[in-house]
Tab-separated table of C-alpha atoms in Angstrom:
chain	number	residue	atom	x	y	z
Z	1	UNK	CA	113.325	112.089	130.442
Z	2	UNK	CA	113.289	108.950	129.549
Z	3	UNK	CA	109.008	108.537	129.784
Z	4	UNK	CA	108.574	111.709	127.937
Z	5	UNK	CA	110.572	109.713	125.113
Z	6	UNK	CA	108.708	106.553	125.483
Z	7	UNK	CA	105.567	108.693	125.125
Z	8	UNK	CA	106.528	110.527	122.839
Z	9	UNK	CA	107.420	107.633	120.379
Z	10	UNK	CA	104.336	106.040	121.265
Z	11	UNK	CA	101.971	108.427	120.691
Z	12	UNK	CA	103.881	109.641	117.362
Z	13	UNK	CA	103.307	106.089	116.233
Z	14	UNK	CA	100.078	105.909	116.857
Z	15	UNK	CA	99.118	108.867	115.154
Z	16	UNK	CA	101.533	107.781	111.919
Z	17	UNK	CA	99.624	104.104	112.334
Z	18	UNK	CA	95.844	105.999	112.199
Z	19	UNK	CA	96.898	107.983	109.284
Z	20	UNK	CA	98.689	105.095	107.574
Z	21	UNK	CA	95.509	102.777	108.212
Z	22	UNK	CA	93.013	105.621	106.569
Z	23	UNK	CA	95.043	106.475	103.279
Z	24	UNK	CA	95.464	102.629	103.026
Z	25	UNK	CA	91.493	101.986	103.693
Z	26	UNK	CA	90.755	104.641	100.805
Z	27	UNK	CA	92.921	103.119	98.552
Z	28	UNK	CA	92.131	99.173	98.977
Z	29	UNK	CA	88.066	99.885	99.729
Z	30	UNK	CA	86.627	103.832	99.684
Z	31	UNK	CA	87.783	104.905	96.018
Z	32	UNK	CA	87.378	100.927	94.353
Z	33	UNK	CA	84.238	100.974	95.614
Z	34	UNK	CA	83.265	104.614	94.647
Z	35	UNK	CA	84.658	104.176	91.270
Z	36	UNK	CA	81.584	101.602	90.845
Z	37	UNK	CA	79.448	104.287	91.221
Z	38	UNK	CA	77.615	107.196	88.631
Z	39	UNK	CA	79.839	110.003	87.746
Z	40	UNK	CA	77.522	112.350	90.111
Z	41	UNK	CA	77.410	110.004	93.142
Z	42	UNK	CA	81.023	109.584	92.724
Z	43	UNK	CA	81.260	113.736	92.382
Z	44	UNK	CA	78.942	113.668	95.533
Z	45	UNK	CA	80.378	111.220	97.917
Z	46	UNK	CA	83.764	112.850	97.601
Z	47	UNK	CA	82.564	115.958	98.574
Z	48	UNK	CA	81.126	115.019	101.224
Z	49	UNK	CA	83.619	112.866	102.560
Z	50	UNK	CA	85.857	115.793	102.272
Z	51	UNK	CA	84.126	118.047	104.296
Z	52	UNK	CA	83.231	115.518	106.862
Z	53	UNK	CA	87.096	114.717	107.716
Z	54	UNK	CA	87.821	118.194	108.212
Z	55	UNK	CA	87.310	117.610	112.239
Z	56	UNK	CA	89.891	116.293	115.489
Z	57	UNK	CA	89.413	113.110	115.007
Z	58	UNK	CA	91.430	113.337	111.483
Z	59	UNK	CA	93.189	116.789	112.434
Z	60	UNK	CA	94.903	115.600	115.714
Z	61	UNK	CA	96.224	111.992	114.639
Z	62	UNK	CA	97.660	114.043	111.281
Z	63	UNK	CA	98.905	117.172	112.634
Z	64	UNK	CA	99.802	115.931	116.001
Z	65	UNK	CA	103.274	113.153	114.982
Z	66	UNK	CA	104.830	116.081	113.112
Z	67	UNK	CA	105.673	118.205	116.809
Z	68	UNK	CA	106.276	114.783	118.365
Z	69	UNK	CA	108.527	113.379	115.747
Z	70	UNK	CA	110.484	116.547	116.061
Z	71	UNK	CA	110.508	116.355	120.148
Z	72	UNK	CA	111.201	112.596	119.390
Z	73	UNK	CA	114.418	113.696	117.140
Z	74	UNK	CA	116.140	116.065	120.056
Z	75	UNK	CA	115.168	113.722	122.770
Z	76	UNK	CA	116.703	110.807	120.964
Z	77	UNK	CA	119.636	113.200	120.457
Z	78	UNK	CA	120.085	114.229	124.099
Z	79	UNK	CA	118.783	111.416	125.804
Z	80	UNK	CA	119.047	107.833	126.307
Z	81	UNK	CA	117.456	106.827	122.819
Z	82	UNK	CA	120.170	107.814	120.398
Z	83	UNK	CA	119.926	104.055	119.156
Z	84	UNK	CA	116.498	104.906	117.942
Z	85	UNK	CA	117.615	108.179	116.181
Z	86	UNK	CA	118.059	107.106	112.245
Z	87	UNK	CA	115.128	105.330	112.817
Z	88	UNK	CA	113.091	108.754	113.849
Z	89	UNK	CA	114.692	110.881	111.844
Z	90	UNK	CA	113.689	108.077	108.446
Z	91	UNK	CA	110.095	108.439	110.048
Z	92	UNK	CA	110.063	112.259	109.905
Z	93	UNK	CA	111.252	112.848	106.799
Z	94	UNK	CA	108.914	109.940	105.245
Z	95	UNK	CA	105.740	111.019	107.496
Z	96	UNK	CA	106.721	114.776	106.423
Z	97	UNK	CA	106.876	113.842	102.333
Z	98	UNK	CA	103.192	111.780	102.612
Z	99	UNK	CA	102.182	115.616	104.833
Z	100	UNK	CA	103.842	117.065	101.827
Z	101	UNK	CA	101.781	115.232	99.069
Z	102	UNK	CA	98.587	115.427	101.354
Z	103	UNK	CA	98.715	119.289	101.363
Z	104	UNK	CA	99.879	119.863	97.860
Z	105	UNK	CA	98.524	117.323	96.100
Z	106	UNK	CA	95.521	115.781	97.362
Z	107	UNK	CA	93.894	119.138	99.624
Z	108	UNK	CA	93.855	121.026	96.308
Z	109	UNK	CA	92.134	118.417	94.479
Z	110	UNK	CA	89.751	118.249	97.087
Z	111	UNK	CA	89.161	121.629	97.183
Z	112	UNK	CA	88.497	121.730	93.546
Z	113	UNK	CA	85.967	118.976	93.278
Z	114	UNK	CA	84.081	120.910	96.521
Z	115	UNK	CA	83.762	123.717	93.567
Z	116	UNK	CA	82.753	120.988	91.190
Z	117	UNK	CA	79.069	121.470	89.584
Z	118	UNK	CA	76.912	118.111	89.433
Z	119	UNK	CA	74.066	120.100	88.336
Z	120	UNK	CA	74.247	117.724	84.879
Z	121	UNK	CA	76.093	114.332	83.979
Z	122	UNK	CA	78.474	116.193	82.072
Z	123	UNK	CA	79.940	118.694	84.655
Z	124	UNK	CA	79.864	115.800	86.886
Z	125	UNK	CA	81.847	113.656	84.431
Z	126	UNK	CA	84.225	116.201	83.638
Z	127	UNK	CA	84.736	116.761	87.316
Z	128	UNK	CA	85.406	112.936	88.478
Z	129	UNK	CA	88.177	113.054	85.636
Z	130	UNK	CA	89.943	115.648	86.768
Z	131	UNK	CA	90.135	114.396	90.270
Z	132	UNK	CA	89.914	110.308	90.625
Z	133	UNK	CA	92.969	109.253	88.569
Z	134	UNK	CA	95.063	112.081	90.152
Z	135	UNK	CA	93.449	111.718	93.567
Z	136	UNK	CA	93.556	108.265	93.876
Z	137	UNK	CA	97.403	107.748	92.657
Z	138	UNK	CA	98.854	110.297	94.970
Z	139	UNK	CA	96.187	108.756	97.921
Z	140	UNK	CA	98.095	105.456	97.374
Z	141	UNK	CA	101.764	107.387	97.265
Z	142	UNK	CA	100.933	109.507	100.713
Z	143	UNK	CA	99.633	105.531	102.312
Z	144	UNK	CA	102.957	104.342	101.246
Z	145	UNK	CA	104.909	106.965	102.566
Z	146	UNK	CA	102.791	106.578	105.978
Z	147	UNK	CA	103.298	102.570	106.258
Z	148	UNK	CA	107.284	103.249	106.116
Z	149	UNK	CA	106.907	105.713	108.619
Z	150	UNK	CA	104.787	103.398	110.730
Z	151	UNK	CA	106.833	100.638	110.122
Z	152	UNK	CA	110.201	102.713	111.005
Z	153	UNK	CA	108.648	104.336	114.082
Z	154	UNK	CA	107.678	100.807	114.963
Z	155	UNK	CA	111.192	99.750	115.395
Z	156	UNK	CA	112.542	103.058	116.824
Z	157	UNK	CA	110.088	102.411	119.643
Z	158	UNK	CA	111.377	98.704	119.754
Z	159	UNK	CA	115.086	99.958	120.233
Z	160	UNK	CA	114.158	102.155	122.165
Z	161	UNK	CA	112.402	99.889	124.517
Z	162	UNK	CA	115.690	97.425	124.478
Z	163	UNK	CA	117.804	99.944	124.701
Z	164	UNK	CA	116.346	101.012	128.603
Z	165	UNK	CA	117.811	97.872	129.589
Z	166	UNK	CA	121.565	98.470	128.823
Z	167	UNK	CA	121.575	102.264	130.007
């Protein structure tokens, strides 16, 4: 029981770190450096970028800590990591709110600028402006909510690990 928690955590935190590190890399490099660009390379680059992530390599490090943080919860709640508990149960419900914001927020803009028309500068203007703002405020929300669950999975996994030597 007790290495099916210590996997669990770890591989729930690694998943939470991968996501935390891309909404972070967007925010401090991908969209400053796109918003340098034309209104239809900016228009472009987005929508390709957005249909290129749609793969495992993004799908299973995003979808994959949601299941685990759950196991993580009634392990920690059965087992020998109850110390850990608040800790996991903060990381859920901040990992689940930057989930939250990724699939109502961000996944609709997407799927609006794929729709987007760059045929001429102006329907490519029209369509950054509508998305980049928006996009790019609730990118750097979702990133914050993922470092705090990082961070608090993190330290579940320390006190977790400490606590195996006074069981």
């Amino acid at each position: 029981m007790r290495v099916l928690q210590t996997v669990t955590l770890l591989v729930a935190t690694l998943g939470t770190g991968l996501m935390a590190g891309l909404f972070a890399a967007f925010a401090y490099a991908v969209m400053p450096g796109l918003a340098r660009s034309a209104d239809r390379t900016f228009v472009q680059a987005m929508q390709n970028i957005n249909r290129a992530i749609i793969n495992g390599w993004f799908l299973l490090p995003f979808l994959l800590p949601i299941p685990l943080l759950l196991l993580a919860t009634v392990l920690a709640w059965s087992g020998h990591g109850r110390v850990a508990l608040p800790w996991i149960l903060a990381a859920l419900v901040l990992y689940l709110a930057g989930f939250f914001v990724t699939s109502g927020v961000n996944v609709p803009l997407n799927n609006a600028l794929d729709k987007a028309d760059t045929g001429d500068d102006d329907r490519a203007e029209t369509a950054r402006a509508a998305f980049e703002g928006r996009w790019g405020t609730w990118n750097r929300v979702r990133a914050i909510l993922h470092t705090a669950a990082f961070g608090v999975l993190a330290w579940a996994l320390f006190l977790h690990g400490t606590a195996a030597g006074t069981t």
